[in-house]
Structure formats: C-alpha cells, structure tokens
Amino acid sequence: FYWSTSCAVCRDSLPELRDNQTGWRNKPFALVTVNVDSSSDDWQTYERILASTRQPSPGSISVRQDSGQSAPSKLPLTLLVNAQGKVVARYEGRLAPEVWDGVADLMP
C-alpha cells in the first residue's frame, strides 16, 4: 500500500487496512505500507502519533520509499501480491469492498 501523509484518501484507508489485517492475523497475510512523502519528518511524525494512539498490528510493516525512486502517479496505490511474490492485482485510489474478497481468495 503506497501512501502519503498529504493524501486524505490514503490516511482514511490505513485504519481499514489495519483492521482487515487484524482479522486475518491467523492467516498468511502481511500488510506492507510504503510511505512516499518527500519529507521523512512528515512520515515519522505520523508514525509517532499512530504509535501513541493505537496498538501495533502484528505482521504490519511500515517503510519509507527511497527518495531516489519516483512515487506512483496516483495515490493510494495498492498492490496485491500472492505467496509466490507475483503482483496479481493493482488498485489506484480508494479500495472497493469487493477487493477484500480477492485477498481472501488468495489465502489457503
């Protein structure tokens, strides 16, 4: 999930992603959020606020994209990756509820 602190849809989507991850904590599912802010301070401030208001989600990984790489043209960008590491779906913008059916279909 590629996102930025300046993207309202991104920030609005993060709690839903984390809730789904919590619901699948006994399944082979991992949530990787990739922040693409131009300033690492913005991301670090957001992460500190999040840590003070919410318990960490097990299996969640939050990273920053290297500043040498270009950000996706539209945020949020969600890539659905199967167990073999292949991107099986790509979603730009807000996720529709039926996207989660596709995620569930990939799990054993």
mmCIF file of N, CA and C in Angstrom, residues 1 19 26 36 71 76 89 92 108:
data_model
loop_
_atom_site.group_PDB
_atom_site.id
_atom_site.type_symbol
_atom_site.label_atom_id
_atom_site.label_comp_id
_atom_site.label_asym_id
_atom_site.label_seq_id
_atom_site.Cartn_x
_atom_site.Cartn_y
_atom_site.Cartn_z
ATOM 1 N N PHE A 1 0.852 -1.165 0.000
ATOM 2 C CA PHE A 1 0.000 0.000 0.000
ATOM 3 C C PHE A 1 0.896 1.224 0.000
ATOM 4 N N ASP A 19 -7.354 -2.960 10.227
ATOM 5 C CA ASP A 19 -8.438 -3.772 10.797
ATOM 6 C C ASP A 19 -8.559 -5.101 10.064
ATOM 7 N N ASN A 26 -4.373 -14.911 11.829
ATOM 8 C CA ASN A 26 -4.003 -16.328 11.799
ATOM 9 C C ASN A 26 -3.868 -16.867 10.381
ATOM 10 N N VAL A 36 5.554 7.520 0.736
ATOM 11 C CA VAL A 36 6.272 8.184 -0.346
ATOM 12 C C VAL A 36 6.378 9.697 -0.133
ATOM 13 N N ALA A 71 7.624 8.364 -6.997
ATOM 14 C CA ALA A 71 6.396 7.925 -6.346
ATOM 15 C C ALA A 71 5.382 7.515 -7.412
ATOM 16 N N PRO A 76 -3.983 6.517 -3.165
ATOM 17 C CA PRO A 76 -3.115 5.418 -2.783
ATOM 18 C C PRO A 76 -3.000 4.391 -3.904
ATOM 19 N N ALA A 89 -2.912 -8.123 -8.645
ATOM 20 C CA ALA A 89 -3.896 -7.055 -8.849
ATOM 21 C C ALA A 89 -3.277 -5.721 -8.447
ATOM 22 N N GLU A 92 -5.701 1.638 -7.882
ATOM 23 C CA GLU A 92 -5.365 3.039 -7.634
ATOM 24 C C GLU A 92 -6.584 3.709 -7.020
ATOM 25 N N PRO A 108 -5.056 -19.745 1.832
ATOM 26 C CA PRO A 108 -5.449 -21.165 1.909
ATOM 27 C C PRO A 108 -6.566 -21.368 2.925
#
